[in-house]
Amino acid sequence: SHIYLWIAVDPEEVRGQSGVTTDYYKRDQHPEDTWYTPTVRKVRRLAGAVSKQFFPGTICRYEDVSHVRALPDLDYKLVGFELFKGDPTVHGNGPADYPNVKRVDGAGEVAAILEITPKPGVSWWYAKRRIKCGMESAAYLESEEYDEKGQAQRHVIHSIITGSQGKLPDGSAAPDWYQTWGALFVDDKKSGFKGDMWLDQLQFNPGFPTTIFSNDTLVREPRKLGFWR
């Protein structure tokens, strides 16, 4: 399995919220999540269907952020390939959209095109998702979701971040060929909301103690945002 820890520092209304995702390699096993709310100092385990829910404080879904492996609720079909070229007029593809973030835009990369649909009897937040995955970067580059009538529900632009944006355990800059999750722009056409999300203060191989991932550790929240760094 993979284990992801996240902590919200901004905006103020979600500051201090945190959680842990355990993402299993087994195809038929849902990811498991715990969510910590500092105002009531409580940890709760989220339901297995949380993949389709909004990630706290954002208009992204868990499916966009930490539930990135194939989910047992969905069917995946490879429908083609294309030489990817993002539209620079769409926010998230423009060279000046994230002036302080060095990204890999995927231009000129061969992208596999996947169609994702809910399995029979499964209620999901979209009827079809069309996603373009970079064959070299191993990251998805663009995603569009549609409802049962074929109307667009959402449009997502995703770019991975090069390693030079982060640091190694000794404090030195990571090499450019290191890559990580990156920057995300979401245009939620159903609600009308739009939002950006990107990684900041990134450190590779931080050497967290294994106890950081337990429910008991999250309960004993130290009231200091920098504690987990």
Short mmCIF file of C-alpha atoms in Angstrom, two decimals, residues 19-204:
data_model
loop_
_atom_site.label_atom_id
_atom_site.label_comp_id
_atom_site.label_asym_id
_atom_site.label_seq_id
_atom_site.Cartn_x
_atom_site.Cartn_y
_atom_site.Cartn_z
CA GLY A 19 -5.89 13.22 7.22
CA VAL A 20 -4.26 9.99 6.16
CA THR A 21 -5.08 7.95 3.05
CA THR A 22 -4.01 4.32 2.79
CA ASP A 23 -4.13 3.31 -0.88
CA TYR A 24 -4.01 -0.47 -1.41
CA TYR A 25 -2.52 -2.26 -4.39
CA LYS A 26 -5.36 -4.80 -4.47
CA ARG A 27 -7.70 -3.91 -7.33
CA ASP A 28 -10.86 -4.83 -5.38
CA GLN A 29 -9.99 -2.94 -2.18
CA HIS A 30 -11.11 0.63 -1.50
CA PRO A 31 -8.66 3.18 -0.10
CA GLU A 32 -9.08 3.91 3.60
CA ASP A 33 -9.13 7.42 5.06
CA THR A 34 -9.08 9.12 8.42
CA TRP A 35 -9.93 12.78 8.83
CA TYR A 36 -8.90 14.99 11.77
CA THR A 37 -10.87 18.14 12.70
CA PRO A 38 -8.87 20.38 15.06
CA THR A 39 -11.85 22.42 16.32
CA VAL A 40 -13.31 19.36 18.07
CA ARG A 41 -10.05 17.36 18.27
CA LYS A 42 -11.66 14.30 16.74
CA VAL A 43 -10.48 11.69 14.24
CA ARG A 44 -13.04 9.79 12.23
CA ARG A 45 -12.73 7.07 9.65
CA LEU A 46 -14.37 7.98 6.34
CA ALA A 47 -16.64 5.64 4.40
CA GLY A 48 -15.26 3.60 1.50
CA ALA A 49 -17.27 5.67 -0.99
CA VAL A 50 -15.35 8.84 -0.05
CA SER A 51 -13.51 8.70 -3.42
CA LYS A 52 -16.35 10.65 -5.05
CA GLN A 53 -16.61 13.24 -2.26
CA PHE A 54 -14.99 16.69 -2.18
CA PHE A 55 -11.51 16.90 -0.71
CA PRO A 56 -11.79 19.13 2.42
CA GLY A 57 -11.59 22.85 1.68
CA THR A 58 -11.42 22.41 -2.11
CA ILE A 59 -13.58 21.71 -5.16
CA CYS A 60 -11.37 18.71 -5.98
CA ARG A 61 -12.53 15.18 -5.25
CA TYR A 62 -10.59 12.52 -3.35
CA GLU A 63 -10.47 10.79 -6.75
CA ASP A 64 -8.32 13.71 -8.00
CA VAL A 65 -5.92 13.87 -5.07
CA SER A 66 -5.11 10.73 -3.07
CA HIS A 67 -7.42 8.07 -4.60
CA VAL A 68 -5.54 7.97 -7.87
CA ARG A 69 -5.35 4.21 -8.46
CA ALA A 70 -8.07 2.26 -10.27
CA LEU A 71 -11.13 2.06 -8.02
CA PRO A 72 -13.25 -1.10 -7.69
CA ASP A 73 -16.46 0.92 -8.33
CA LEU A 74 -15.42 1.94 -11.84
CA ASP A 75 -14.70 0.42 -15.26
CA TYR A 76 -11.69 1.63 -17.26
CA LYS A 77 -11.37 1.44 -21.04
CA LEU A 78 -8.44 2.48 -23.24
CA VAL A 79 -9.97 4.22 -26.29
CA GLY A 80 -6.98 5.77 -28.08
CA PHE A 81 -3.77 7.78 -28.10
CA GLU A 82 -2.87 11.32 -29.11
CA LEU A 83 0.07 13.70 -29.14
CA PHE A 84 -0.93 15.96 -26.27
CA LYS A 85 -1.00 19.72 -26.75
CA GLY A 86 -2.80 21.69 -24.05
CA ASP A 87 -4.84 24.71 -25.12
CA PRO A 88 -2.86 27.73 -23.80
CA THR A 89 -6.06 29.81 -23.61
CA VAL A 90 -7.41 27.47 -20.91
CA HIS A 91 -6.25 28.36 -17.40
CA GLY A 92 -3.75 25.82 -16.12
CA ASN A 93 -2.08 25.43 -19.52
CA GLY A 94 -0.76 28.99 -19.82
CA PRO A 95 2.95 29.61 -19.10
CA ALA A 96 2.17 32.41 -16.61
CA ASP A 97 -0.68 30.71 -14.74
CA TYR A 98 1.60 29.54 -11.91
CA PRO A 99 4.53 31.99 -11.97
CA ASN A 100 6.26 30.47 -8.91
CA VAL A 101 5.78 26.82 -9.82
CA LYS A 102 8.04 25.04 -12.30
CA ARG A 103 5.83 22.53 -14.09
CA VAL A 104 5.99 19.93 -16.84
CA ASP A 105 3.14 20.87 -19.17
CA GLY A 106 3.00 17.59 -21.11
CA ALA A 107 3.23 19.31 -24.51
CA GLY A 108 4.45 16.88 -27.17
CA GLU A 109 3.91 13.86 -24.94
CA VAL A 110 2.01 10.83 -26.19
CA ALA A 111 -1.14 10.55 -24.08
CA ALA A 112 -3.30 7.48 -23.59
CA ILE A 113 -7.02 8.32 -23.57
CA LEU A 114 -9.13 6.47 -21.01
CA GLU A 115 -12.89 6.41 -20.60
CA ILE A 116 -14.06 5.70 -17.06
CA THR A 117 -17.65 4.76 -16.23
CA PRO A 118 -19.38 3.57 -13.05
CA LYS A 119 -20.03 -0.15 -12.87
CA PRO A 120 -23.68 -1.27 -13.23
CA GLY A 121 -25.62 -0.40 -10.09
CA VAL A 122 -23.01 2.08 -8.83
CA SER A 123 -24.09 5.69 -8.24
CA TRP A 124 -21.24 8.08 -9.02
CA TRP A 125 -20.85 11.81 -9.50
CA TYR A 126 -20.34 11.44 -13.26
CA ALA A 127 -21.66 9.11 -15.95
CA LYS A 128 -18.44 9.19 -17.97
CA ARG A 129 -14.97 10.53 -17.41
CA ARG A 130 -12.51 11.06 -20.26
CA ILE A 131 -8.95 11.35 -19.06
CA LYS A 132 -5.63 11.84 -20.89
CA CYS A 133 -2.62 10.17 -19.28
CA GLY A 134 0.97 11.00 -20.24
CA MET A 135 2.89 7.89 -21.27
CA GLU A 136 6.27 9.39 -20.28
CA SER A 137 5.34 11.35 -17.17
CA ALA A 138 2.92 8.64 -15.93
CA ALA A 139 0.58 11.45 -14.87
CA TYR A 140 -2.85 12.47 -16.06
CA LEU A 141 -2.77 15.72 -18.02
CA GLU A 142 -6.42 16.60 -18.60
CA SER A 143 -9.81 15.30 -17.51
CA GLU A 144 -13.40 15.98 -18.54
CA GLU A 145 -16.51 14.59 -16.86
CA TYR A 146 -20.04 14.27 -18.27
CA ASP A 147 -23.48 13.50 -16.84
CA GLU A 148 -26.04 10.98 -18.16
CA LYS A 149 -27.21 13.48 -20.82
CA GLY A 150 -23.67 14.01 -22.12
CA GLN A 151 -23.42 17.52 -20.68
CA ALA A 152 -20.02 18.64 -19.41
CA GLN A 153 -19.81 18.58 -15.61
CA ARG A 154 -16.21 19.56 -15.05
CA HIS A 155 -12.86 20.25 -16.74
CA VAL A 156 -9.51 19.64 -15.04
CA ILE A 157 -6.01 20.65 -16.12
CA HIS A 158 -3.15 18.90 -14.32
CA SER A 159 0.62 19.45 -14.46
CA ILE A 160 3.30 17.62 -12.54
CA ILE A 161 5.97 19.63 -10.68
CA THR A 162 9.68 19.05 -11.23
CA GLY A 163 11.90 18.06 -8.32
CA SER A 164 13.74 21.37 -8.20
CA GLN A 165 10.66 22.82 -6.47
CA GLY A 166 11.40 20.61 -3.46
CA LYS A 167 14.21 19.72 -1.10
CA LEU A 168 16.05 16.57 -0.09
CA PRO A 169 16.47 15.58 3.60
CA ASP A 170 19.82 17.40 3.77
CA GLY A 171 18.18 20.67 2.65
CA SER A 172 19.61 20.70 -0.87
CA ALA A 173 17.41 21.10 -3.96
CA ALA A 174 16.13 17.88 -5.49
CA PRO A 175 17.14 17.19 -9.10
CA ASP A 176 14.84 18.27 -11.92
CA TRP A 177 14.10 14.68 -12.93
CA TYR A 178 12.30 14.09 -9.62
CA GLN A 179 8.58 14.56 -10.16
CA THR A 180 5.59 14.94 -7.89
CA TRP A 181 1.82 15.44 -7.97
CA GLY A 182 1.92 19.07 -9.05
CA ALA A 183 -0.62 21.76 -9.90
CA LEU A 184 -4.32 21.33 -10.60
CA PHE A 185 -6.98 23.65 -12.04
CA VAL A 186 -10.63 22.66 -11.65
CA ASP A 187 -13.53 24.24 -13.55
CA ASP A 188 -16.71 22.85 -11.96
CA LYS A 189 -19.31 23.71 -14.58
CA LYS A 190 -22.24 22.48 -12.50
CA SER A 191 -21.61 24.81 -9.54
CA GLY A 192 -19.76 27.54 -11.43
CA PHE A 193 -16.80 27.39 -9.04
CA LYS A 194 -13.21 27.39 -10.28
CA GLY A 195 -10.08 26.74 -8.25
CA ASP A 196 -6.33 26.18 -8.32
CA MET A 197 -4.41 23.75 -6.13
CA TRP A 198 -0.65 23.10 -6.04
CA LEU A 199 2.08 21.72 -3.80
CA ASP A 200 4.25 24.05 -1.76
CA GLN A 201 7.20 23.58 0.63
CA LEU A 202 7.78 20.12 -0.79
CA GLN A 203 10.31 17.75 0.77
CA PHE A 204 11.22 14.33 -0.61
#
